[in-house]
Each structure stands twice: as structure tokens, then as C-alpha cells.
Amino acid sequence: MKRASLCAACLAAAGLTFGQANTPRQPIIDVHMHSESLKNLKGWGPNPVTGKKAPESVEEHIQQTLAEMNRYDIVLGIATGDLETAEQFKKAAPDRIWAGPSFGIPGLDVEKLRGLYESSRLNIMGEVVAQYDGLSPSDPVLDPYFALAESLDVPACIHMGMSFPGITESSPKFRVCLGNPILLEELLNRHPKLRVWIAHMGFPYLEETIGILNVYPRVYVDTGAIDWIERPEAFASYIKTLVMYGFEKRIMFGSDQMTWPDAIGLAVEAIEKGDYLSAEQKRDILYNNAAKFLRLSPEQIAKHHGASSK
Ligand SMILES: [Zn+2]
């Protein structure tokens, strides 16, 4: 879909400017999406920023998320959640969704997972949310999963940083200190070939995130949730600092839409509106960095760009 093909009224309704409307959309990769269970859809309430209520079924959540992907030309999304909904999401759009199992305390059978990766039913390890279960990402109990990911060259997404205010009421083992990216260091040295990305840019652990990115060139970060939940100034300050330190080629766009598909647009627009980023830096964050990290083929990249201009 081209922005230029939209009518002026549609553009106004979508909050877009005429200046933007003259530029066809470029493809976007969203590396941080979730397939959500009915329990989460029912239990998490409305979008905390927009107040829009969550979809009422898993099917509706998938359809609304795919509709937002269409709207913003998101040509590839990484959707993680419980095994059942992650697979359901992938089946709904197999060319555009990569799936992963999200887990904290591991209860998944490693050999079963191996089969799911080898048959490409799963593509990503994580989002590993061990922080919610009181575990460091380097805890040995997680090691068989990261060893599997390393042996199969499957990228791993690890939740680092924060959660919602009051999270310990529902996740009593959650600890702020377990979101510090410095805790990745043992894991990274144990598995020197494991491709890892830090979810949420490690926010608010800026210095530790810079340290890890400096020492471990294979580590990337995603902008998930911070790009729409945090105040725009806080997001801008954080991402600007990462860019200032030279990491603009290792920041990947993520929405972390959770149970609220309308968050995808908020997240895309936070990057697009960032006048502190150059056009090239925006393209890197919205597509190129993820394409490199995920090792997309030249054919896949060409297809993404061709499809987006039709
Ligand atoms: Zn997360």
C-alpha cells in the first residue's frame, strides 16, 4: 500500500502529513510482537496509552495485528507467546510471521523444541522472560535452551529492563535488578556463537547496555514498548544516547504490542517522527538492522521492497 494512494481525508484521519504522503512507505520489520492467550486478552485491560480495549479472542487479536501490519507495511513480524498461540499466529500469515516460545521458568521439552525449529514451525528462542520468574538470563536452568538455540543458529530474544508499575503483585518473583543487561555476560561467554538481542533496549539500564553492546558485537537491541509506553522525551533521550555511542546499526524496531494491536502504529510513528534520527538511521532501525541480524537473503529483502511499493 502506498501512502500516496490514500485520499486527503484518510490521511487526516490517520494523522499523517502531506509531506509524508508523498513518500511511499518502506518495508518495516517488527522484531517484538506477541501472540497472546485468551487469558491475557481478558485480563490485561485496555491499552494504557490509548485506552482502546483489547481484542476479545485470540483470532481477533491475530486479525487486528495483521491489519496493523498491513497498514504500516510491516513485512515481517516476530510473534512470541505460548506455543499454541505462537503457532496459530504463524499459520495465519506464514510468509510474514516468525514464531517463538516465550517462557520464564523453563517447562518446555528441549527435544520437542528442537523438532519445531528443525521443521521451521518455530524460528526464534524467546522472548525469554526469566526476569518475571526471579531468574537471571545466565541462570544454568536456562542453559539447555540457549545451547539448543546456539547449536541451531536460532536467534534469542531476552527480556531485559522493566515491566509495569505494581508487577510484583501478579509476578511476585519479578525483580528490577534481574533486568540488568550486565547479567547477560556469563551467558554470552558460555555460548560464543549465540545470536542475542536485548528486548526493550535494556531500558533503563543505559550504561550497562552500552557496555554489553561495546564488548559483544553480535548483540543487538530492540525498541519494544519503550517507543510507545514511555514518555516520548524519555524514549528519545535513551535511543539518542545509543546512537551517539555509535550503535545505530544494532537497534531494531520492535513494537511489543502485547494485547493491544493499536500500539504498533504508535511505535512506528515514534521512530518516524524522531527528528533526532536521520532518514538513513530510521531505515536502519525500521528494517535494515533486523534484516542483517536475522540474516535475510537478498531475495527476501528484494521481495520485501518490491511488495511494499505495489
Ligand atoms: Zn519483554
PDB file of C-alpha atoms and ligand atoms in Angstrom:
ATOM      1  CA  MET A   1       0.000   0.000   0.000  1.00  0.00           C
ATOM      2  CA  LYS A   2       1.261   3.423  -0.926  1.00  0.00           C
ATOM      3  CA  ARG A   3       0.562   6.398   1.245  1.00  0.00           C
ATOM      4  CA  ALA A   4       0.273   8.442  -1.943  1.00  0.00           C
ATOM      5  CA  SER A   5      -2.760   6.404  -2.964  1.00  0.00           C
ATOM      6  CA  LEU A   6      -4.689   7.459   0.123  1.00  0.00           C
ATOM      7  CA  CYS A   7      -7.191  10.312  -0.018  1.00  0.00           C
ATOM      8  CA  ALA A   8      -6.567  13.522   1.905  1.00  0.00           C
ATOM      9  CA  ALA A   9      -9.387  12.799   4.345  1.00  0.00           C
ATOM     10  CA  CYS A  10      -7.931   9.372   5.057  1.00  0.00           C
ATOM     11  CA  LEU A  11      -4.543  10.930   5.679  1.00  0.00           C
ATOM     12  CA  ALA A  12      -6.031  13.484   8.025  1.00  0.00           C
ATOM     13  CA  ALA A  13      -7.874  10.731   9.877  1.00  0.00           C
ATOM     14  CA  ALA A  14      -4.657   8.777  10.159  1.00  0.00           C
ATOM     15  CA  GLY A  15      -2.796  11.822  11.462  1.00  0.00           C
ATOM     16  CA  LEU A  16      -0.369  11.860   8.529  1.00  0.00           C
ATOM     17  CA  THR A  17       1.017  14.959   6.900  1.00  0.00           C
ATOM     18  CA  PHE A  18       1.030  15.766   3.212  1.00  0.00           C
ATOM     19  CA  GLY A  19       4.796  15.815   3.277  1.00  0.00           C
ATOM     20  CA  GLN A  20       4.863  12.206   4.432  1.00  0.00           C
ATOM     21  CA  ALA A  21       2.105  11.301   1.996  1.00  0.00           C
ATOM     22  CA  ASN A  22       4.371  11.976  -0.955  1.00  0.00           C
ATOM     23  CA  THR A  23       6.762   9.284   0.186  1.00  0.00           C
ATOM     24  CA  PRO A  24       5.713   5.689  -0.400  1.00  0.00           C
ATOM     25  CA  ARG A  25       6.026   3.575   2.697  1.00  0.00           C
ATOM     26  CA  GLN A  26       9.130   1.483   3.021  1.00  0.00           C
ATOM     27  CA  PRO A  27       9.001  -2.026   4.460  1.00  0.00           C
ATOM     28  CA  ILE A  28       9.337  -2.479   8.205  1.00  0.00           C
ATOM     29  CA  ILE A  29      10.387  -5.450  10.308  1.00  0.00           C
ATOM     30  CA  ASP A  30       8.863  -5.652  13.788  1.00  0.00           C
ATOM     31  CA  VAL A  31      11.057  -7.961  15.853  1.00  0.00           C
ATOM     32  CA  HIS A  32       8.991  -7.699  19.016  1.00  0.00           C
ATOM     33  CA  MET A  33       5.376  -8.732  18.754  1.00  0.00           C
ATOM     34  CA  HIS A  34       3.368 -11.155  20.806  1.00  0.00           C
ATOM     35  CA  SER A  35       0.749 -13.756  20.223  1.00  0.00           C
ATOM     36  CA  GLU A  36      -1.450 -13.502  23.278  1.00  0.00           C
ATOM     37  CA  SER A  37      -3.559 -16.065  25.092  1.00  0.00           C
ATOM     38  CA  LEU A  38      -7.247 -15.541  25.809  1.00  0.00           C
ATOM     39  CA  LYS A  39      -6.351 -15.246  29.500  1.00  0.00           C
ATOM     40  CA  ASN A  40      -4.054 -12.284  28.821  1.00  0.00           C
ATOM     41  CA  LEU A  41      -6.513 -10.665  26.409  1.00  0.00           C
ATOM     42  CA  LYS A  42      -9.219 -10.840  29.059  1.00  0.00           C
ATOM     43  CA  GLY A  43      -7.025  -9.914  31.987  1.00  0.00           C
ATOM     44  CA  TRP A  44      -4.771  -7.048  30.988  1.00  0.00           C
ATOM     45  CA  GLY A  45      -7.372  -4.335  30.441  1.00  0.00           C
ATOM     46  CA  PRO A  46      -7.321  -1.559  27.829  1.00  0.00           C
ATOM     47  CA  ASN A  47      -4.248  -0.108  26.130  1.00  0.00           C
ATOM     48  CA  PRO A  48      -2.611   2.027  28.875  1.00  0.00           C
ATOM     49  CA  VAL A  49      -1.816   4.808  26.396  1.00  0.00           C
ATOM     50  CA  THR A  50      -4.852   4.939  24.086  1.00  0.00           C
ATOM     51  CA  GLY A  51      -7.480   3.373  26.339  1.00  0.00           C
ATOM     52  CA  LYS A  52      -8.611   1.124  23.478  1.00  0.00           C
ATOM     53  CA  LYS A  53      -9.923  -2.180  24.706  1.00  0.00           C
ATOM     54  CA  ALA A  54      -8.129  -5.399  23.880  1.00  0.00           C
ATOM     55  CA  PRO A  55      -9.428  -7.837  21.246  1.00  0.00           C
ATOM     56  CA  GLU A  56     -11.855 -10.351  22.707  1.00  0.00           C
ATOM     57  CA  SER A  57     -10.420 -13.523  21.210  1.00  0.00           C
ATOM     58  CA  VAL A  58      -7.104 -14.903  20.021  1.00  0.00           C
ATOM     59  CA  GLU A  59      -8.436 -14.892  16.462  1.00  0.00           C
ATOM     60  CA  GLU A  60      -9.440 -11.243  16.732  1.00  0.00           C
ATOM     61  CA  HIS A  61      -6.037 -10.371  18.199  1.00  0.00           C
ATOM     62  CA  ILE A  62      -4.286 -12.021  15.270  1.00  0.00           C
ATOM     63  CA  GLN A  63      -6.521 -10.349  12.691  1.00  0.00           C
ATOM     64  CA  GLN A  64      -6.152  -6.890  14.258  1.00  0.00           C
ATOM     65  CA  THR A  65      -2.392  -7.292  14.500  1.00  0.00           C
ATOM     66  CA  LEU A  66      -2.164  -8.358  10.841  1.00  0.00           C
ATOM     67  CA  ALA A  67      -4.356  -5.384   9.863  1.00  0.00           C
ATOM     68  CA  GLU A  68      -1.946  -3.012  11.640  1.00  0.00           C
ATOM     69  CA  MET A  69       0.961  -4.744   9.907  1.00  0.00           C
ATOM     70  CA  ASN A  70      -0.742  -4.121   6.562  1.00  0.00           C
ATOM     71  CA  ARG A  71      -1.380  -0.512   7.441  1.00  0.00           C
ATOM     72  CA  TYR A  72       2.260   0.181   8.261  1.00  0.00           C
ATOM     73  CA  ASP A  73       3.844  -2.133   5.675  1.00  0.00           C
ATOM     74  CA  ILE A  74       5.322  -4.416   8.281  1.00  0.00           C
ATOM     75  CA  VAL A  75       6.524  -7.178   6.015  1.00  0.00           C
ATOM     76  CA  LEU A  76       7.880  -9.422   8.761  1.00  0.00           C
ATOM     77  CA  GLY A  77       6.908  -9.718  12.399  1.00  0.00           C
ATOM     78  CA  ILE A  78       8.342 -11.855  15.147  1.00  0.00           C
ATOM     79  CA  ALA A  79       5.476 -13.050  17.326  1.00  0.00           C
ATOM     80  CA  THR A  80       6.249 -14.854  20.545  1.00  0.00           C
ATOM     81  CA  GLY A  81       3.970 -16.281  23.174  1.00  0.00           C
ATOM     82  CA  ASP A  82       2.776 -19.643  24.433  1.00  0.00           C
ATOM     83  CA  LEU A  83       3.452 -22.395  21.911  1.00  0.00           C
ATOM     84  CA  GLU A  84      -0.172 -22.764  20.881  1.00  0.00           C
ATOM     85  CA  THR A  85      -0.933 -19.120  20.067  1.00  0.00           C
ATOM     86  CA  ALA A  86       2.514 -18.526  18.528  1.00  0.00           C
ATOM     87  CA  GLU A  87       1.889 -21.376  16.090  1.00  0.00           C
ATOM     88  CA  GLN A  88      -1.661 -20.162  15.479  1.00  0.00           C
ATOM     89  CA  PHE A  89      -0.326 -16.712  14.591  1.00  0.00           C
ATOM     90  CA  LYS A  90       2.271 -18.128  12.226  1.00  0.00           C
ATOM     91  CA  LYS A  91      -0.317 -20.263  10.465  1.00  0.00           C
ATOM     92  CA  ALA A  92      -2.434 -17.152   9.824  1.00  0.00           C
ATOM     93  CA  ALA A  93       0.390 -15.478   7.864  1.00  0.00           C
ATOM     94  CA  PRO A  94       3.242 -17.952   7.338  1.00  0.00           C
ATOM     95  CA  ASP A  95       5.196 -15.659   4.998  1.00  0.00           C
ATOM     96  CA  ARG A  96       5.109 -12.715   7.377  1.00  0.00           C
ATOM     97  CA  ILE A  97       5.373 -14.199  10.853  1.00  0.00           C
ATOM     98  CA  TRP A  98       8.292 -15.829  12.592  1.00  0.00           C
ATOM     99  CA  ALA A  99       7.260 -17.519  15.821  1.00  0.00           C
ATOM    100  CA  GLY A 100       8.945 -18.137  19.137  1.00  0.00           C
ATOM    101  CA  PRO A 101       8.081 -19.656  22.506  1.00  0.00           C
ATOM    102  CA  SER A 102       8.004 -17.108  25.314  1.00  0.00           C
ATOM    103  CA  PHE A 103       8.917 -18.565  28.692  1.00  0.00           C
ATOM    104  CA  GLY A 104      10.465 -17.817  32.055  1.00  0.00           C
ATOM    105  CA  ILE A 105      10.995 -20.862  34.248  1.00  0.00           C
ATOM    106  CA  PRO A 106      11.540 -23.470  31.558  1.00  0.00           C
ATOM    107  CA  GLY A 107       8.931 -26.174  31.304  1.00  0.00           C
ATOM    108  CA  LEU A 108       9.249 -26.870  27.601  1.00  0.00           C
ATOM    109  CA  ASP A 109      10.764 -30.108  26.366  1.00  0.00           C
ATOM    110  CA  VAL A 110      14.078 -29.333  24.662  1.00  0.00           C
ATOM    111  CA  GLU A 111      13.808 -32.189  22.164  1.00  0.00           C
ATOM    112  CA  LYS A 112      10.282 -31.175  21.227  1.00  0.00           C
ATOM    113  CA  LEU A 113      11.546 -27.641  20.648  1.00  0.00           C
ATOM    114  CA  ARG A 114      14.404 -28.968  18.508  1.00  0.00           C
ATOM    115  CA  GLY A 115      11.868 -30.631  16.223  1.00  0.00           C
ATOM    116  CA  LEU A 116       9.801 -27.450  15.986  1.00  0.00           C
ATOM    117  CA  TYR A 117      12.870 -25.416  14.975  1.00  0.00           C
ATOM    118  CA  GLU A 118      14.133 -28.009  12.527  1.00  0.00           C
ATOM    119  CA  SER A 119      10.744 -28.071  10.811  1.00  0.00           C
ATOM    120  CA  SER A 120      10.687 -24.210  10.822  1.00  0.00           C
ATOM    121  CA  ARG A 121       7.456 -24.137  12.822  1.00  0.00           C
ATOM    122  CA  LEU A 122       9.445 -22.005  15.272  1.00  0.00           C
ATOM    123  CA  ASN A 123      12.159 -19.529  14.282  1.00  0.00           C
ATOM    124  CA  ILE A 124      13.170 -17.635  17.435  1.00  0.00           C
ATOM    125  CA  MET A 125      14.136 -18.599  21.010  1.00  0.00           C
ATOM    126  CA  GLY A 126      12.116 -16.393  23.326  1.00  0.00           C
ATOM    127  CA  GLU A 127      11.129 -13.859  24.280  1.00  0.00           C
ATOM    128  CA  VAL A 128      12.813 -15.350  27.329  1.00  0.00           C
ATOM    129  CA  VAL A 129      11.161 -13.584  30.256  1.00  0.00           C
ATOM    130  CA  ALA A 130      13.102 -15.207  33.083  1.00  0.00           C
ATOM    131  CA  GLN A 131      13.160 -11.905  34.986  1.00  0.00           C
ATOM    132  CA  TYR A 132       9.466 -12.388  35.763  1.00  0.00           C
ATOM    133  CA  ASP A 133      10.275 -15.704  37.429  1.00  0.00           C
ATOM    134  CA  GLY A 134      13.151 -14.381  39.503  1.00  0.00           C
ATOM    135  CA  LEU A 135      15.909 -15.736  37.266  1.00  0.00           C
ATOM    136  CA  SER A 136      18.990 -14.176  35.727  1.00  0.00           C
ATOM    137  CA  PRO A 137      19.295 -14.871  31.984  1.00  0.00           C
ATOM    138  CA  SER A 138      22.593 -16.581  32.823  1.00  0.00           C
ATOM    139  CA  ASP A 139      20.932 -18.986  35.287  1.00  0.00           C
ATOM    140  CA  PRO A 140      22.095 -22.550  34.463  1.00  0.00           C
ATOM    141  CA  VAL A 141      18.498 -23.761  34.379  1.00  0.00           C
ATOM    142  CA  LEU A 142      18.030 -21.862  31.113  1.00  0.00           C
ATOM    143  CA  ASP A 143      21.227 -23.130  29.594  1.00  0.00           C
ATOM    144  CA  PRO A 144      19.831 -26.139  27.662  1.00  0.00           C
ATOM    145  CA  TYR A 145      17.553 -23.755  25.765  1.00  0.00           C
ATOM    146  CA  PHE A 146      20.303 -21.328  24.842  1.00  0.00           C
ATOM    147  CA  ALA A 147      22.587 -24.253  23.945  1.00  0.00           C
ATOM    148  CA  LEU A 148      19.862 -25.504  21.594  1.00  0.00           C
ATOM    149  CA  ALA A 149      19.484 -22.041  20.048  1.00  0.00           C
ATOM    150  CA  GLU A 150      23.234 -21.748  19.583  1.00  0.00           C
ATOM    151  CA  SER A 151      23.537 -25.200  18.003  1.00  0.00           C
ATOM    152  CA  LEU A 152      20.713 -24.458  15.535  1.00  0.00           C
ATOM    153  CA  ASP A 153      21.787 -20.827  14.972  1.00  0.00           C
ATOM    154  CA  VAL A 154      18.391 -19.628  16.179  1.00  0.00           C
ATOM    155  CA  PRO A 155      18.412 -16.018  17.439  1.00  0.00           C
ATOM    156  CA  ALA A 156      17.381 -15.481  21.057  1.00  0.00           C
ATOM    157  CA  CYS A 157      15.321 -12.561  22.366  1.00  0.00           C
ATOM    158  CA  ILE A 158      15.793 -11.862  26.065  1.00  0.00           C
ATOM    159  CA  HIS A 159      13.575  -9.550  28.061  1.00  0.00           C
ATOM    160  CA  MET A 160      15.722  -7.035  29.911  1.00  0.00           C
ATOM    161  CA  GLY A 161      14.756  -3.948  31.840  1.00  0.00           C
ATOM    162  CA  MET A 162      11.395  -3.097  33.263  1.00  0.00           C
ATOM    163  CA  SER A 163       7.740  -4.010  33.468  1.00  0.00           C
ATOM    164  CA  PHE A 164       4.535  -2.327  34.553  1.00  0.00           C
ATOM    165  CA  PRO A 165       4.197  -0.476  37.872  1.00  0.00           C
ATOM    166  CA  GLY A 166       2.977  -2.950  40.507  1.00  0.00           C
ATOM    167  CA  ILE A 167       4.118  -6.004  38.518  1.00  0.00           C
ATOM    168  CA  THR A 168       5.212  -7.857  41.665  1.00  0.00           C
ATOM    169  CA  GLU A 169       1.538  -8.222  42.630  1.00  0.00           C
ATOM    170  CA  SER A 170       0.959 -10.555  39.674  1.00  0.00           C
ATOM    171  CA  SER A 171       4.543 -11.801  39.255  1.00  0.00           C
ATOM    172  CA  PRO A 172       5.874 -11.918  42.836  1.00  0.00           C
ATOM    173  CA  LYS A 173       9.325 -13.131  41.791  1.00  0.00           C
ATOM    174  CA  PHE A 174       9.929 -10.235  39.365  1.00  0.00           C
ATOM    175  CA  ARG A 175      12.929  -8.158  40.389  1.00  0.00           C
ATOM    176  CA  VAL A 176      14.149  -4.950  38.790  1.00  0.00           C
ATOM    177  CA  CYS A 177      17.777  -5.966  39.336  1.00  0.00           C
ATOM    178  CA  LEU A 178      17.300  -9.122  37.217  1.00  0.00           C
ATOM    179  CA  GLY A 179      16.625  -6.916  34.194  1.00  0.00           C
ATOM    180  CA  ASN A 180      20.148  -5.544  34.159  1.00  0.00           C
ATOM    181  CA  PRO A 181      21.801  -6.454  30.815  1.00  0.00           C
ATOM    182  CA  ILE A 182      25.116  -6.931  32.616  1.00  0.00           C
ATOM    183  CA  LEU A 183      23.618 -10.261  33.712  1.00  0.00           C
ATOM    184  CA  LEU A 184      23.884 -11.468  30.114  1.00  0.00           C
ATOM    185  CA  GLU A 185      27.634 -11.635  30.296  1.00  0.00           C
ATOM    186  CA  GLU A 186      28.062 -15.188  31.593  1.00  0.00           C
ATOM    187  CA  LEU A 187      25.520 -16.457  29.075  1.00  0.00           C
ATOM    188  CA  LEU A 188      27.290 -14.690  26.222  1.00  0.00           C
ATOM    189  CA  ASN A 189      30.633 -16.194  27.187  1.00  0.00           C
ATOM    190  CA  ARG A 190      29.184 -19.658  27.667  1.00  0.00           C
ATOM    191  CA  HIS A 191      27.672 -19.516  24.170  1.00  0.00           C
ATOM    192  CA  PRO A 192      30.027 -17.511  21.977  1.00  0.00           C
ATOM    193  CA  LYS A 193      28.040 -18.125  18.791  1.00  0.00           C
ATOM    194  CA  LEU A 194      24.599 -17.431  20.199  1.00  0.00           C
ATOM    195  CA  ARG A 195      22.899 -14.515  18.483  1.00  0.00           C
ATOM    196  CA  VAL A 196      21.175 -12.467  21.177  1.00  0.00           C
ATOM    197  CA  TRP A 197      19.066  -9.379  21.191  1.00  0.00           C
ATOM    198  CA  ILE A 198      18.159  -7.373  24.250  1.00  0.00           C
ATOM    199  CA  ALA A 199      14.464  -6.563  24.336  1.00  0.00           C
ATOM    200  CA  HIS A 200      13.388  -3.038  25.271  1.00  0.00           C
ATOM    201  CA  MET A 201      16.923  -1.701  24.628  1.00  0.00           C
ATOM    202  CA  GLY A 202      17.681  -2.736  28.208  1.00  0.00           C
ATOM    203  CA  PHE A 203      15.807   0.376  29.380  1.00  0.00           C
ATOM    204  CA  PRO A 204      16.549   1.969  31.825  1.00  0.00           C
ATOM    205  CA  TYR A 205      19.984   0.331  32.140  1.00  0.00           C
ATOM    206  CA  LEU A 206      21.643   2.607  29.625  1.00  0.00           C
ATOM    207  CA  GLU A 207      25.255   2.341  30.801  1.00  0.00           C
ATOM    208  CA  GLU A 208      25.157  -1.443  31.101  1.00  0.00           C
ATOM    209  CA  THR A 209      23.513  -1.753  27.692  1.00  0.00           C
ATOM    210  CA  ILE A 210      26.263   0.397  26.168  1.00  0.00           C
ATOM    211  CA  GLY A 211      28.860  -1.780  27.889  1.00  0.00           C
ATOM    212  CA  ILE A 212      27.391  -5.023  26.548  1.00  0.00           C
ATOM    213  CA  LEU A 213      26.969  -3.592  23.029  1.00  0.00           C
ATOM    214  CA  ASN A 214      30.569  -2.382  23.085  1.00  0.00           C
ATOM    215  CA  VAL A 215      32.123  -5.671  24.131  1.00  0.00           C
ATOM    216  CA  TYR A 216      29.799  -8.099  22.271  1.00  0.00           C
ATOM    217  CA  PRO A 217      29.310  -7.022  18.643  1.00  0.00           C
ATOM    218  CA  ARG A 218      26.859  -9.862  17.991  1.00  0.00           C
ATOM    219  CA  VAL A 219      24.335  -8.385  20.447  1.00  0.00           C
ATOM    220  CA  TYR A 220      21.539  -6.159  19.124  1.00  0.00           C
ATOM    221  CA  VAL A 221      18.671  -4.375  20.911  1.00  0.00           C
ATOM    222  CA  ASP A 222      15.018  -3.752  20.129  1.00  0.00           C
ATOM    223  CA  THR A 223      12.908  -0.682  20.861  1.00  0.00           C
ATOM    224  CA  GLY A 224       9.867  -2.682  22.033  1.00  0.00           C
ATOM    225  CA  ALA A 225       7.371  -0.942  24.315  1.00  0.00           C
ATOM    226  CA  ILE A 226       9.771   1.875  25.217  1.00  0.00           C
ATOM    227  CA  ASP A 227       8.837   3.522  21.889  1.00  0.00           C
ATOM    228  CA  TRP A 228       5.181   3.925  22.862  1.00  0.00           C
ATOM    229  CA  ILE A 229       4.716   3.409  26.613  1.00  0.00           C
ATOM    230  CA  GLU A 230       7.444   5.686  27.916  1.00  0.00           C
ATOM    231  CA  ARG A 231       7.203   9.442  27.539  1.00  0.00           C
ATOM    232  CA  PRO A 232       8.464  10.490  24.092  1.00  0.00           C
ATOM    233  CA  GLU A 233      11.257  12.551  25.695  1.00  0.00           C
ATOM    234  CA  ALA A 234      12.472   9.550  27.697  1.00  0.00           C
ATOM    235  CA  PHE A 235      12.464   7.300  24.618  1.00  0.00           C
ATOM    236  CA  ALA A 236      14.218   9.989  22.587  1.00  0.00           C
ATOM    237  CA  SER A 237      16.864  10.565  25.227  1.00  0.00           C
ATOM    238  CA  TYR A 238      17.659   6.858  25.524  1.00  0.00           C
ATOM    239  CA  ILE A 239      17.790   5.982  21.838  1.00  0.00           C
ATOM    240  CA  LYS A 240      19.688   9.174  21.019  1.00  0.00           C
ATOM    241  CA  THR A 241      22.362   8.173  23.502  1.00  0.00           C
ATOM    242  CA  LEU A 242      22.706   4.705  21.973  1.00  0.00           C
ATOM    243  CA  VAL A 243      23.063   6.341  18.554  1.00  0.00           C
ATOM    244  CA  MET A 244      25.551   8.857  19.965  1.00  0.00           C
ATOM    245  CA  TYR A 245      27.696   5.937  21.119  1.00  0.00           C
ATOM    246  CA  GLY A 246      27.629   4.542  17.594  1.00  0.00           C
ATOM    247  CA  PHE A 247      25.090   1.734  17.803  1.00  0.00           C
ATOM    248  CA  GLU A 248      22.630   2.883  15.149  1.00  0.00           C
ATOM    249  CA  LYS A 249      23.341  -0.257  13.130  1.00  0.00           C
ATOM    250  CA  ARG A 250      22.320  -2.538  16.013  1.00  0.00           C
ATOM    251  CA  ILE A 251      18.989  -1.055  17.071  1.00  0.00           C
ATOM    252  CA  MET A 252      15.987  -2.937  15.678  1.00  0.00           C
ATOM    253  CA  PHE A 253      12.408  -1.741  15.622  1.00  0.00           C
ATOM    254  CA  GLY A 254      10.001  -3.558  17.910  1.00  0.00           C
ATOM    255  CA  SER A 255       6.507  -2.606  18.958  1.00  0.00           C
ATOM    256  CA  ASP A 256       5.802  -5.108  21.733  1.00  0.00           C
ATOM    257  CA  GLN A 257       2.116  -4.676  21.039  1.00  0.00           C
ATOM    258  CA  MET A 258       1.154  -7.238  23.686  1.00  0.00           C
ATOM    259  CA  THR A 259      -2.660  -7.412  23.877  1.00  0.00           C
ATOM    260  CA  TRP A 260      -3.070  -4.061  22.087  1.00  0.00           C
ATOM    261  CA  PRO A 261      -2.605  -4.111  18.297  1.00  0.00           C
ATOM    262  CA  ASP A 262      -3.072  -0.323  18.102  1.00  0.00           C
ATOM    263  CA  ALA A 263       0.316   0.032  19.820  1.00  0.00           C
ATOM    264  CA  ILE A 264       2.026  -0.985  16.580  1.00  0.00           C
ATOM    265  CA  GLY A 265       1.169   2.322  14.917  1.00  0.00           C
ATOM    266  CA  LEU A 266       2.236   4.315  17.977  1.00  0.00           C
ATOM    267  CA  ALA A 267       5.590   2.570  17.923  1.00  0.00           C
ATOM    268  CA  VAL A 268       6.222   3.036  14.186  1.00  0.00           C
ATOM    269  CA  GLU A 269       5.306   6.696  14.389  1.00  0.00           C
ATOM    270  CA  ALA A 270       7.609   7.257  17.367  1.00  0.00           C
ATOM    271  CA  ILE A 271      10.546   6.292  15.134  1.00  0.00           C
ATOM    272  CA  GLU A 272       9.245   8.085  12.043  1.00  0.00           C
ATOM    273  CA  LYS A 273       8.639  11.322  13.937  1.00  0.00           C
ATOM    274  CA  GLY A 274      12.028  11.308  15.658  1.00  0.00           C
ATOM    275  CA  ASP A 275      13.703  14.387  14.177  1.00  0.00           C
ATOM    276  CA  TYR A 276      16.882  13.448  16.049  1.00  0.00           C
ATOM    277  CA  LEU A 277      17.315  10.478  13.683  1.00  0.00           C
ATOM    278  CA  SER A 278      18.462  10.852  10.083  1.00  0.00           C
ATOM    279  CA  ALA A 279      16.462   9.246   7.270  1.00  0.00           C
ATOM    280  CA  GLU A 280      19.185   6.609   6.957  1.00  0.00           C
ATOM    281  CA  GLN A 281      19.129   5.855  10.683  1.00  0.00           C
ATOM    282  CA  LYS A 282      15.339   5.444  10.563  1.00  0.00           C
ATOM    283  CA  ARG A 283      15.600   2.979   7.682  1.00  0.00           C
ATOM    284  CA  ASP A 284      18.290   1.065   9.537  1.00  0.00           C
ATOM    285  CA  ILE A 285      16.185   0.853  12.686  1.00  0.00           C
ATOM    286  CA  LEU A 286      12.915   0.096  10.907  1.00  0.00           C
ATOM    287  CA  TYR A 287      14.281  -2.535   8.508  1.00  0.00           C
ATOM    288  CA  ASN A 288      17.966  -2.858   7.609  1.00  0.00           C
ATOM    289  CA  ASN A 289      19.381  -3.769  11.017  1.00  0.00           C
ATOM    290  CA  ALA A 290      16.859  -6.562  11.555  1.00  0.00           C
ATOM    291  CA  ALA A 291      17.384  -7.852   8.016  1.00  0.00           C
ATOM    292  CA  LYS A 292      21.091  -8.167   8.782  1.00  0.00           C
ATOM    293  CA  PHE A 293      20.679  -9.653  12.270  1.00  0.00           C
ATOM    294  CA  LEU A 294      18.082 -12.172  11.090  1.00  0.00           C
ATOM    295  CA  ARG A 295      20.242 -12.957   8.040  1.00  0.00           C
ATOM    296  CA  LEU A 296      17.523 -12.445   5.480  1.00  0.00           C
ATOM    297  CA  SER A 297      18.562 -13.464   1.988  1.00  0.00           C
ATOM    298  CA  PRO A 298      18.979 -10.889  -0.815  1.00  0.00           C
ATOM    299  CA  GLU A 299      15.892 -12.484  -2.389  1.00  0.00           C
ATOM    300  CA  GLN A 300      13.821 -11.963   0.766  1.00  0.00           C
ATOM    301  CA  ILE A 301      14.980  -8.354   1.044  1.00  0.00           C
ATOM    302  CA  ALA A 302      14.196  -7.675  -2.633  1.00  0.00           C
ATOM    303  CA  LYS A 303      10.772  -9.245  -2.219  1.00  0.00           C
ATOM    304  CA  HIS A 304      10.024  -7.104   0.812  1.00  0.00           C
ATOM    305  CA  HIS A 305      10.895  -3.932  -1.043  1.00  0.00           C
ATOM    306  CA  GLY A 306       9.051  -4.926  -4.194  1.00  0.00           C
ATOM    307  CA  ALA A 307       5.931  -5.931  -2.311  1.00  0.00           C
ATOM    308  CA  SER A 308       5.833  -2.703  -0.390  1.00  0.00           C
ATOM    309  CA  SER A 309       5.776  -0.497  -3.475  1.00  0.00           C
ATOM    310  CA  LYS A 310       2.934  -2.281  -5.228  1.00  0.00           C
TER     311      LYS A 310
HETATM  312 ZN    ZN B   1       9.728  -8.035  27.160  1.00  0.00          ZN
END
